[in-house]
Short mmCIF file of C-alpha atoms in Angstrom, two decimals:
data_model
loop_
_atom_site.label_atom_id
_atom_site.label_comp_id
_atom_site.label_asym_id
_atom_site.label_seq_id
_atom_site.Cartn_x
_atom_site.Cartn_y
_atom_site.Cartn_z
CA UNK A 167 0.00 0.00 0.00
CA UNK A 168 1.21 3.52 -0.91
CA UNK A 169 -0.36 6.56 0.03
CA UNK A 170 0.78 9.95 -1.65
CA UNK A 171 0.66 13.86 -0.32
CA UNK A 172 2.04 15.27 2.22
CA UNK A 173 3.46 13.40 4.85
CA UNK A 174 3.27 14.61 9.13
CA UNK A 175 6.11 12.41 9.47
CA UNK A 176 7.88 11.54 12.98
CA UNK A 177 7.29 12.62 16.19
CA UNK A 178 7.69 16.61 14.87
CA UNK A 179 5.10 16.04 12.41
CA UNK A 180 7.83 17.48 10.04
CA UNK A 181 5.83 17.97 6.70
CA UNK A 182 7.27 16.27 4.19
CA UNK A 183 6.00 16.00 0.27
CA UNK A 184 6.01 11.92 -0.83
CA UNK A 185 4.72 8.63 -0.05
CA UNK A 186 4.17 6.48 2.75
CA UNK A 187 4.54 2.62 2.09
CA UNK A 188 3.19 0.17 4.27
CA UNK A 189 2.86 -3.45 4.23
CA UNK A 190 0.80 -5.90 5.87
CA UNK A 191 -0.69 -2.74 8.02
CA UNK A 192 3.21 -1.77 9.11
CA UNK A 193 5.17 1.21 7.69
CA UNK A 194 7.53 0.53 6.31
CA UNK A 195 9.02 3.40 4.39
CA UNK A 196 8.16 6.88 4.12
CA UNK A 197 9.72 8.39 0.26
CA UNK A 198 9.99 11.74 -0.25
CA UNK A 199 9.10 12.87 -3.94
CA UNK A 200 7.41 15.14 -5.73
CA UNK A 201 3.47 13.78 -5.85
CA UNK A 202 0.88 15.37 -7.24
CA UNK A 203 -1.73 14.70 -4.44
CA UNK A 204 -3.29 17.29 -2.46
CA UNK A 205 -3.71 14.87 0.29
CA UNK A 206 -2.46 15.53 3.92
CA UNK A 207 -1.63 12.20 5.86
CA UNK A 208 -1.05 12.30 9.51
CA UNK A 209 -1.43 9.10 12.52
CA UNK A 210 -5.20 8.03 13.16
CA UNK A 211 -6.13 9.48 16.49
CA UNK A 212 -6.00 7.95 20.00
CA UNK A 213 -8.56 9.14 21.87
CA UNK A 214 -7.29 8.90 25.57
CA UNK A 215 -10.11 9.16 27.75
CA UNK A 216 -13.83 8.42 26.87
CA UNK A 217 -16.91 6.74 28.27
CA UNK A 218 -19.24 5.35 25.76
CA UNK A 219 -21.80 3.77 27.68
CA UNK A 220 -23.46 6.98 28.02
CA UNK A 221 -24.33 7.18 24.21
CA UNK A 222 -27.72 6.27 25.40
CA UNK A 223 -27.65 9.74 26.88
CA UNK A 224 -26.52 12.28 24.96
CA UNK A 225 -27.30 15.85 26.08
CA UNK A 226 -29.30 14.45 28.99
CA UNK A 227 -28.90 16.14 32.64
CA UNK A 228 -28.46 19.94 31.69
CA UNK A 229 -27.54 22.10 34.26
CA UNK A 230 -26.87 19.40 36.80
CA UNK A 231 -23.73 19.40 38.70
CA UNK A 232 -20.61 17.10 37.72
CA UNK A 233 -21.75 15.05 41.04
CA UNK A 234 -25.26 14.50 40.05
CA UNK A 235 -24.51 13.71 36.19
CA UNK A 236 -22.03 10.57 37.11
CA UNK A 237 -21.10 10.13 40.57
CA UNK A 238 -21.41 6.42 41.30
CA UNK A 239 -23.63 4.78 42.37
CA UNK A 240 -26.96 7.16 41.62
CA UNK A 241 -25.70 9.87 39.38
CA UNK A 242 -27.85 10.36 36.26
CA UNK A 243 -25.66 8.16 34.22
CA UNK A 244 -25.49 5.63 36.08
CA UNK A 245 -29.24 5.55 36.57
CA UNK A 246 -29.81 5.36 32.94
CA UNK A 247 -27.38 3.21 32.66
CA UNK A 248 -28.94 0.42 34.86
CA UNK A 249 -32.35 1.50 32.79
CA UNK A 250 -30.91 0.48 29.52
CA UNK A 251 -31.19 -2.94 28.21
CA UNK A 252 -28.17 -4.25 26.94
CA UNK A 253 -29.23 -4.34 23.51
CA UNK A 254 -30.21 -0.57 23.51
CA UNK A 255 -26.48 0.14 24.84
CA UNK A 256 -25.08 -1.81 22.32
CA UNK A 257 -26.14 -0.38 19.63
CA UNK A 258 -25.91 3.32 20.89
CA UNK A 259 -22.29 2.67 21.52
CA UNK A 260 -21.77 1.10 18.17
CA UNK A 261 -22.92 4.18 17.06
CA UNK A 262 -20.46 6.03 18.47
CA UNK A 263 -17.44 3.79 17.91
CA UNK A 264 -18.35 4.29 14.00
CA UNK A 265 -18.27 8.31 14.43
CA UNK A 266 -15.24 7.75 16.04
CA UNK A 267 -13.85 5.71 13.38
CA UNK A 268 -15.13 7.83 10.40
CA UNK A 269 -13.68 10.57 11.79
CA UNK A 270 -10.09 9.12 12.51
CA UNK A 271 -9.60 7.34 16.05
CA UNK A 272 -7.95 3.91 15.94
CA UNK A 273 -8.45 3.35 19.09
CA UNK A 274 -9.85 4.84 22.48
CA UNK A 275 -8.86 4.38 26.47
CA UNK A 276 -12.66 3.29 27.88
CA UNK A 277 -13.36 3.01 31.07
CA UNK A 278 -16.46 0.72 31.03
CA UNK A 279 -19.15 0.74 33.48
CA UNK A 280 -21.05 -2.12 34.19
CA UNK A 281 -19.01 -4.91 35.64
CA UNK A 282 -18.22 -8.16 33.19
CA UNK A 283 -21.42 -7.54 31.30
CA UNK A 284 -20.03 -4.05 30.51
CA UNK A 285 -17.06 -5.15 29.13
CA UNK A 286 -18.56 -7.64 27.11
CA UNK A 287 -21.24 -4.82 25.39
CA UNK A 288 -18.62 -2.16 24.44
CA UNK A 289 -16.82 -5.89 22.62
CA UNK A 290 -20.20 -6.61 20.93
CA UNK A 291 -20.44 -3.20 19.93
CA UNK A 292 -16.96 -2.66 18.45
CA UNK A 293 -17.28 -6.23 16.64
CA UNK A 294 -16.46 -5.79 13.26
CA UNK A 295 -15.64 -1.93 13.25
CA UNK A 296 -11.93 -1.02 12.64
CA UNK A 297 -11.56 1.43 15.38
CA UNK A 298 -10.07 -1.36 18.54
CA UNK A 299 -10.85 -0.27 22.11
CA UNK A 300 -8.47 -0.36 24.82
CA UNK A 301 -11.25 -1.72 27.45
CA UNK A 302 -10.71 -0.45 31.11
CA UNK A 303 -13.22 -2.91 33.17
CA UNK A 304 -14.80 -0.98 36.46
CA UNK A 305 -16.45 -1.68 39.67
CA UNK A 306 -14.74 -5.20 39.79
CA UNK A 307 -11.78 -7.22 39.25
CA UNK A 308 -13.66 -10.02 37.44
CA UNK A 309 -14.08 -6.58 34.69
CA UNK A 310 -10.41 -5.90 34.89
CA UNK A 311 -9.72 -9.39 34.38
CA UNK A 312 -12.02 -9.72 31.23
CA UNK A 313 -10.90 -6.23 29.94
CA UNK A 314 -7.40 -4.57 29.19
CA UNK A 315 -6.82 -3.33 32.62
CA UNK A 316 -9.05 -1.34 35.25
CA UNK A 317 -10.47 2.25 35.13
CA UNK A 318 -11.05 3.77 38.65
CA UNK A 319 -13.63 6.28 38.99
CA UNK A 320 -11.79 8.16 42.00
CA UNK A 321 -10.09 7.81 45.15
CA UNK A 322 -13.00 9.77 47.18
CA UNK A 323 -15.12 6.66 45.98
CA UNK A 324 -13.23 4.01 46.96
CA UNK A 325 -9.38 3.12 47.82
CA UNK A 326 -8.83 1.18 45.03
CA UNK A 327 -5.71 -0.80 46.48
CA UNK A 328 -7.23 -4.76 46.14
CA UNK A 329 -8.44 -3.62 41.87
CA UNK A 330 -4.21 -2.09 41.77
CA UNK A 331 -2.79 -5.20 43.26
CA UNK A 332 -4.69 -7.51 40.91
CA UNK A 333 -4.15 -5.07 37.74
CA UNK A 334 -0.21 -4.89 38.26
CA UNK A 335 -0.36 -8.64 39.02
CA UNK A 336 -2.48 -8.80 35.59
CA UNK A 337 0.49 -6.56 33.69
CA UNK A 338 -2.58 -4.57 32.44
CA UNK A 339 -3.33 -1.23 32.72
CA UNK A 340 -4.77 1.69 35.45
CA UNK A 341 -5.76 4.39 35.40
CA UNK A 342 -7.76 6.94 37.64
CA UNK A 343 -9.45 9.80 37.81
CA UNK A 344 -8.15 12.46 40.16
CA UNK A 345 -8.21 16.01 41.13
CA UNK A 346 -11.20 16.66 38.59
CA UNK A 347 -13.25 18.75 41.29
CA UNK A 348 -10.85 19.25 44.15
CA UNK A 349 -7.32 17.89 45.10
CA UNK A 350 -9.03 16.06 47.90
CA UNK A 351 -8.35 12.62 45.60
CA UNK A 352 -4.72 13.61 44.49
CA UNK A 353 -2.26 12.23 46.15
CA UNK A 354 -4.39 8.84 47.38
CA UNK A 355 -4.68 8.35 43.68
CA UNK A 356 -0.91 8.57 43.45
CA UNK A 357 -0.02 6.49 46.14
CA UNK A 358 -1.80 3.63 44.16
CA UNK A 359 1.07 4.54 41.17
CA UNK A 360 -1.08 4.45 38.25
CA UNK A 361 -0.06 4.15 34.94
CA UNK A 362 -2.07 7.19 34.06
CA UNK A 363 -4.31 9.88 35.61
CA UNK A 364 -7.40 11.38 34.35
CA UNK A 365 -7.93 15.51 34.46
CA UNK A 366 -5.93 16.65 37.04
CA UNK A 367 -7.86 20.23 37.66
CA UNK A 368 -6.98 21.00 40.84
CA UNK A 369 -3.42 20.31 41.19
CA UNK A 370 -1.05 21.65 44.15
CA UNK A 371 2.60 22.58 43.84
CA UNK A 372 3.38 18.92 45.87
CA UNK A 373 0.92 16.79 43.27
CA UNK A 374 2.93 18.45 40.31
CA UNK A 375 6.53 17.45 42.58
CA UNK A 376 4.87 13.41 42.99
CA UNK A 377 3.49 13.66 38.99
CA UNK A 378 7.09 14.25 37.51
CA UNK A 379 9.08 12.33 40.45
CA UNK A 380 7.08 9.23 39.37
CA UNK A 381 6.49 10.25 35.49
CA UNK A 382 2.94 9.55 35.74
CA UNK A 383 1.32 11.14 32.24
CA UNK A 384 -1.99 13.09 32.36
CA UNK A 385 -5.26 12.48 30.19
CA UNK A 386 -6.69 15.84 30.19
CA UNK A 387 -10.03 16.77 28.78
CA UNK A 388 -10.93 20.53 28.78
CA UNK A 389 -14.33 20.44 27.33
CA UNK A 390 -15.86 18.27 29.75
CA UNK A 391 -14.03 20.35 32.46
CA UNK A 392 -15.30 23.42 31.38
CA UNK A 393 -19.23 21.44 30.67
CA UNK A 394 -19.43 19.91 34.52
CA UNK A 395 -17.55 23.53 35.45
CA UNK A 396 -14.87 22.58 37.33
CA UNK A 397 -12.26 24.72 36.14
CA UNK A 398 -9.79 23.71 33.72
CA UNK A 399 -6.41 22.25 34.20
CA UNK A 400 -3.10 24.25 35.00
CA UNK A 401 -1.94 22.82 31.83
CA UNK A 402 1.26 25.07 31.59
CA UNK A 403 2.47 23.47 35.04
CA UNK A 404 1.33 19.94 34.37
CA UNK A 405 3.55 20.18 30.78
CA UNK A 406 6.34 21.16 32.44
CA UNK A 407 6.35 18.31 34.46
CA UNK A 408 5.03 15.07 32.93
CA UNK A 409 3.36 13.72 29.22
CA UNK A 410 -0.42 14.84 28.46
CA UNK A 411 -2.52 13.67 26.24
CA UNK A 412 -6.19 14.45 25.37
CA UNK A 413 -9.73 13.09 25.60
CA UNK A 414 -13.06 13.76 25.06
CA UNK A 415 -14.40 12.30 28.19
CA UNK A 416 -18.48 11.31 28.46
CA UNK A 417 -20.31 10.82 25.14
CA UNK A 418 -22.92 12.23 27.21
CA UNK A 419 -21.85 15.63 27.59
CA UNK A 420 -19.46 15.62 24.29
CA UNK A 421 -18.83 14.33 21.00
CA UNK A 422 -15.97 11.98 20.57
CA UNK A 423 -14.19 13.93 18.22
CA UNK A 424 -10.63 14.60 18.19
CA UNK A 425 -10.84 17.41 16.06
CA UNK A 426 -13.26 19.21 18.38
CA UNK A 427 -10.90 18.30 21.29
CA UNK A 428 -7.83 19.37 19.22
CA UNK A 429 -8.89 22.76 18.12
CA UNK A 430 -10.44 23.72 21.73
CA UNK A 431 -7.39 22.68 22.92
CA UNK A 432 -5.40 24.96 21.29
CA UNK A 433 -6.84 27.77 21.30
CA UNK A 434 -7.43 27.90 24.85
CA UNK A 435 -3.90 27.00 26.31
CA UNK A 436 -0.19 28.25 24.99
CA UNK A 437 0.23 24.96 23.32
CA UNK A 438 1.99 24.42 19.89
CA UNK A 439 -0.03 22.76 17.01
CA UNK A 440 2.63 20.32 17.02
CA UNK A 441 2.40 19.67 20.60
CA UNK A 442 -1.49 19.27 20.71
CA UNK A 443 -1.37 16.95 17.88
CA UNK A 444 1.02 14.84 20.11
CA UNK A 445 -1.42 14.93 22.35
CA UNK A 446 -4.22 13.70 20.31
CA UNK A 447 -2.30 10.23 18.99
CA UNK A 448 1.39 9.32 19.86
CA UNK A 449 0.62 10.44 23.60
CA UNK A 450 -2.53 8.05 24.50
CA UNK A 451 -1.23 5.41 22.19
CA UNK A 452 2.53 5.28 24.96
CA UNK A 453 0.01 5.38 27.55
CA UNK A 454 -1.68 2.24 25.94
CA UNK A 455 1.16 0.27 25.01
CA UNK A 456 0.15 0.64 21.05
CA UNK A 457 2.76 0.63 18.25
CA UNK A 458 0.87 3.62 16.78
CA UNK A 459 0.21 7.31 16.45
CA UNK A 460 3.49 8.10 14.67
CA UNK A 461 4.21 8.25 10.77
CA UNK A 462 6.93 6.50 10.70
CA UNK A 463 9.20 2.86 10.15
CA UNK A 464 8.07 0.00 11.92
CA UNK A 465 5.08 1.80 13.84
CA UNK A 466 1.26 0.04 12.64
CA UNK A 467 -0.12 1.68 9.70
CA UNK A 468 -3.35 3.61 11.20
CA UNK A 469 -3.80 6.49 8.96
CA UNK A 470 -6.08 9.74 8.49
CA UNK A 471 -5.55 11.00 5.36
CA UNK A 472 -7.18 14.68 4.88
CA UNK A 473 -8.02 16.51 1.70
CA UNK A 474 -6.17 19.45 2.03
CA UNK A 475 -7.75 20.92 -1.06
CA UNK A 476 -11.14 21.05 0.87
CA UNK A 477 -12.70 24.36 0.87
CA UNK A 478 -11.74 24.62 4.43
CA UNK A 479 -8.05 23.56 4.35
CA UNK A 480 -6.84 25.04 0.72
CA UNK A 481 -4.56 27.48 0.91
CA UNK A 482 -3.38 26.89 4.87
CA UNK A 483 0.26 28.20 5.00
CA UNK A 484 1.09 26.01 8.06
CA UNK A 485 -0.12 22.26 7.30
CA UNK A 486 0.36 21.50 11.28
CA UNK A 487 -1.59 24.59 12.73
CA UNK A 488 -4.15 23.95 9.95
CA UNK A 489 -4.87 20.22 10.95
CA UNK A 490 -5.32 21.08 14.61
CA UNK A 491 -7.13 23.90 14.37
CA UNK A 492 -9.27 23.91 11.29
CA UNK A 493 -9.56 20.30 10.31
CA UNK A 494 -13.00 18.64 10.78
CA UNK A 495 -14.54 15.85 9.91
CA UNK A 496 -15.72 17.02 6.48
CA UNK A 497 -12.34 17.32 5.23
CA UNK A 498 -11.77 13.23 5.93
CA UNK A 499 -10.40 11.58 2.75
CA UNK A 500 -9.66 8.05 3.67
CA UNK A 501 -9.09 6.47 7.36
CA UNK A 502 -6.70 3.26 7.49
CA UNK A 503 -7.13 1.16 10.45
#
């Protein structure tokens, strides 16, 4: 397989003008030459944070605090979650796994409520798309054990140290939510040394010491923050210190698009486009373990390949800026999972 245009190679995204080659869905080269394609091909997205489940909800519970939307065990979510019958949540997941895909995410970091039977609906729904959740399994270990690893809601809920032991034992990952409406949950969520923590608001100058002693990398995801209104992250401090990378957090609340997430991203914090497009694929897929998110020898070939002579992105000057800002789903070409 060849595809032709112009090429966000490498971890810098350097544009180059030529070809990536791929075989048997690995890169293998990446030509430069002069092509006469208009196309702009960058890594398929990894969306770091999301919960799909609440598909069934979308836009439900305006107004209502972050608490009563999905605090376990009686938020709103969860409520209409133990409503829905497992076929309805099926297919309203399915339906957002296939936006995701259409729009360019190979893969997404779930945290699945719902015990075993959770796990086992986002699989049905994902059967025979491309896009290949990373499963995080909640509420028990039996989930954990049936998923990729273990997604705790937050150390205010519960301590969490009986799911770590058994997902470190497992060699599969955790993550956790923490400091998302006060640093109350901070540093018990770092004691449990996750492999990754989930919006980090509230930070204090001590969390930010513990996040870069330990290298512990940070999902954040700004629209939901700024949706439940908790603030938004200190996102200058957290960079300093440790990895981020970005999500779109409750289908209930958001879309699941990257580019959404992208472009609000950068225009609300001092962030680079080049940055911010780290954030949005080589960033969740290191937190995941995956082999993608990078254009480049040897990494899987997931692909988004843009039109950049769309009506929206002709005649950007800056092909990075232009992607993370501007791109949108109407200017999808092609997506290679």
């Amino acid at each position: 397989m060849e595809i032709e245009g112009t090429i966000l190679r490498g971890r810098e995204f350097e544009p180059i003008e030529g070809r990536v080659v791929a075989e048997d869905g690995e890169i293998t080269a990446i030509e430069e030459a002069s092509v006469e394609s208009d196309a702009v091909v960058i890594p398929a997205f990894v969306n770091a944070h999301t919960h799909i489940g609440d598909s069934i909800a979308k836009e439900a519970g305006g107004g209502l605090t972050l608490e009563e939307l999905v605090a376990p065990p009686d938020g709103l979510k969860h409520r209409l979650l133990r409503k829905a019958d497992q076929s309805e949540l099926v297919a309203a997941m399915r339906r957002s796994l296939a936006y995701m895909q259409a729009t360019g995410t190979a893969t997404t970091i779930e945290f699945r409520e719902g015990g075993v039977d959770g796990v086992d609906a986002i699989r049905a729904a994902a059967d025979g798309l491309r896009i290949d959740p990373v499963v995080l399994g909640r509420e028990t270990i039996d989930a954990m054990e049936a998923a990729d690893g273990y997604g705790a809601s937050g150390a205010n809920d519960d301590r969490f140290g009986r799911e770590r032991t058994a997902t470190r034992a497992a060699d599969k990952l955790f993550g956790i939510h923490a400091g998302e409406v006060d640093s109350s949950d901070i540093n018990p969520a770092l004691d449990l040394d996750p492999d990754f923590l989930v919006h980090m608001v509230h930070p204090e100058p001590l969390h930010l010491e513990r996040l870069q002693d330990n290298e512990i990398p940070v999902v954040i995801c700004p629209r939901s923050n700024l949706v439940t209104d908790v603030g938004l992250p200190p996102v200058d401090e957290l960079a300093e210190r440790t990895t981020l990378a970005l999500g779109t957090d409750n289908v209930m609340t958001n879309s699941p698009s990257m580019f959404r997430e992208m472009e609000f991203a950068a225009k609300l914090f001092d962030l680079s486009a080049t940055e911010v497009l780290r954030m949005a694929t080589v960033r969740g897929a290191d937190i995941a373990g995956l082999n993608c998110g990078l254009i480049e020898p040897g990494r899987e070939a997931k692909l988004l390949v843009l039109d950049g002579d769309s009506d929206n992105l002709a005649g950007a000057r800056d092909v990075v800026r232009s992607v993370v800002r501007r791109a949108g789903s109407s200017d999808v070409e092609r997506v290679l999972l």
